[in-house]
Amino acid sequence: MEKKKSKRVFLVTNSPNGAENLSLQYLAATLNNTGFRPEICLFRNVRQGITLANRLAKCTCLFIGVSIPSGESALQLLPFIHYLRKLGCKAHICVGGVFATLAKARLLTKHPIDSLVSGDGEAAACELARSLYSGVDIDSLTGVATAGNPTARTMTAGCAEALETRPKRDTPPKYMGIPSAKICGSRGCHGHCSYCGLAAMRQQQSIVRRSASSIAREMSDLYHEKKVRFFHFIDENLLPPSSDDAAVFLNALCDALDAADVAPRAVSLMMRADVMSVDVATGLKRLGLSRSLLGVESGSETGLKRMHRGYGKEISQEAVRLMETTGAAYHYNVLLVHPDSTAAEIKEEIDSLNIPHGGLVDPQMVQLYEGTELFKQVQTAGRLLGGPYVWHYWPRETHARRFAEMFYLLRGNCPVFSALTGFLYDVFGALAVHDRLNLLRRKKTVLRQLKQTLIRGHNDLWRWALASLWDASAELALTGNLLYTTKELFSEIDGRASGILQQAIHTRDILEKASHHNLYSDVFYFSGSAAAAALLSVCVGSGCQRVDSIPQDSESGIINDDTATTSSTEETEHETVDAQEEDSGRPDTAAPDTTDTTDTTDTTESETVDSGDEVETDTWAVCSPNEAIQETDSLFRLDEVRTCSDGCGSAGEYPWACGFELDEDGYIVGVLNIYADDGIGPLPDAYVDCVLEALADQQFPCIAEHQPVWQSPAIYLE
């Protein structure tokens, strides 16, 4: 008698930031509704991936689905697949995701992969599962590419019912102690940016949106059934492109949420600068906006024209001003370096940062993603470097190239500085979220002052660092060794960043005491390439030094011991936690009680800074190398790891625990276990062999010229 086939399906990806993977949750729900038994398995780092591979190799299943969203993730996931095969796994392996869709021909021919779901995966994956279960040939399935059918049509956002499926969720992860959930209100994007991988995958297909009432129903269920209070929208553009339409949508969503008693609430989302208006800002504040990435993209007219934005810099400046009125923590990206950037254009972008803003500036280098229009342009011009998983380029002009090289190395050689934006954004986000949820009963004014001080310090440091890079790049000979030449500058930048980081840690501690809430996080939601976990991908502490002060504007408003108070006319908050509550410790944070917690006190008692709450003005305390390592370890180590049902991984592991040793041509010749002294021992030889096999053709020419090691300088989220 023929053995009955298993209906079990494993859905795998790496999740360095610890977040839910909403795409796999949608896929799991669809497979579950079709009669199959999906299980989502996420791993944060190499060691957890090795443990998971050993488990899956022993399991019987219908297929293993691996999501590869980016080239950076492919550097971990392709060795994972090779390791599965080396362990004797015979299961059908299917891959999917944005990167997999855009690089399907190469993946199918060079790796032990059986099939590839192209585009949106729900319908195609279910057809694949049915076919595998019934023994039907899969070469003719729509949306499923195989070696026999490598050009299968890409499935796009045309199927609206996929968005109406409720994702398969487990216990909500916590963001700064608050139960949180990701939400998706649309698929597709109306932007069609030339550098965007999602736009390339969707092939100019129209956007599909959920109604406000549909989104509100899901949020209501999560709010009342799973006690979720913080909602993170993953949409590239949740709001319609018209400001008027966006305001109507926000009002409809808020009305539906209020009717369902979803309050208080806190929300995070991304948005374009040209959508902002007074009415939109009012709607965002009413929605509970607490965190936001504002797509400024460029502070110069030249940069906006190059990206075909269709509006001038005054629109971006107005968007920033209006974002301030929402009370949300926000960061705004500036695409500083582009393949065709000139030195004059880069200088114009740097100068544009001198305009003071209340958000965190986040300068970036435009990334190349295979399949995008920008990628094709650079490839056609013969300027494509690296690949085939992580690609790179340099601007043509000598001065612009030298600046770009220094800017790129800055990210990898200043770990504290690279992590600073992400950490500050999480601290300010936690402040805004707790404020929205009425969990801050004291220290509001002090915390707001600390926030503004840290924003000024962060943005002043960025302006000074970029100006210093600009001056150095103008003087640096083309044949100079960048690492040697910039070592002193990078050391000073990181030393100054460490002082701000220490004050940010201090601010977080004040927030934790003021809210009586454990600010533990399962997940970092920072959306940008300078994620907090970047600090963990390199050896920390090398740039620490004592500095007397950080460059600041003359009117930066730094708080000192004498000014860290609030007048009776400025604030009316009152400390309502008595001494007995102070001594009782923090309450359990399984689900914050946000009912009837509105602060109704209306006193004129001023709020002063407690002992230990001061912000130094003359000096920003900076760390020694050893102190930097200890502080950042305690800051970013994860208290517990949420993984698959077999407990893959262990407490206190790092998101990325290895790097690559390169030869003089930039090819991988070895795998470095950065944290080899963690008591676990070296990586298995069999896994190292799989890395060398899976990534044999990957080249890192942009780094091999200057240093023989590659370590992931960033984490790329949805």
PDB file of C-alpha atoms in Angstrom, residues 127-128 131 136-146 148-150 152-153:
ATOM      1  CA  GLU A 127      -1.444  25.160  -6.657  1.00  0.00           C
ATOM      2  CA  LEU A 128       2.063  23.847  -6.085  1.00  0.00           C
ATOM      3  CA  SER A 131       0.062  19.325  -7.475  1.00  0.00           C
ATOM      4  CA  VAL A 136       0.682  16.171 -10.940  1.00  0.00           C
ATOM      5  CA  ASP A 137       3.490  17.669 -13.067  1.00  0.00           C
ATOM      6  CA  ILE A 138       4.281  21.225 -11.930  1.00  0.00           C
ATOM      7  CA  ASP A 139       6.038  22.582 -15.046  1.00  0.00           C
ATOM      8  CA  SER A 140       2.831  24.120 -16.404  1.00  0.00           C
ATOM      9  CA  LEU A 141       1.673  25.878 -13.227  1.00  0.00           C
ATOM     10  CA  THR A 142       1.072  29.642 -13.497  1.00  0.00           C
ATOM     11  CA  GLY A 143       3.449  31.604 -11.296  1.00  0.00           C
ATOM     12  CA  VAL A 144       5.714  28.614 -10.594  1.00  0.00           C
ATOM     13  CA  ALA A 145       9.073  28.525 -12.376  1.00  0.00           C
ATOM     14  CA  THR A 146      11.095  25.324 -12.662  1.00  0.00           C
ATOM     15  CA  GLY A 148      11.744  22.952 -17.211  1.00  0.00           C
ATOM     16  CA  ASN A 149       9.770  26.204 -17.231  1.00  0.00           C
ATOM     17  CA  PRO A 150      12.128  28.988 -16.087  1.00  0.00           C
ATOM     18  CA  ALA A 152       6.827  31.280 -15.688  1.00  0.00           C
ATOM     19  CA  ARG A 153       4.621  34.375 -15.558  1.00  0.00           C
TER      20      ARG A 153
END
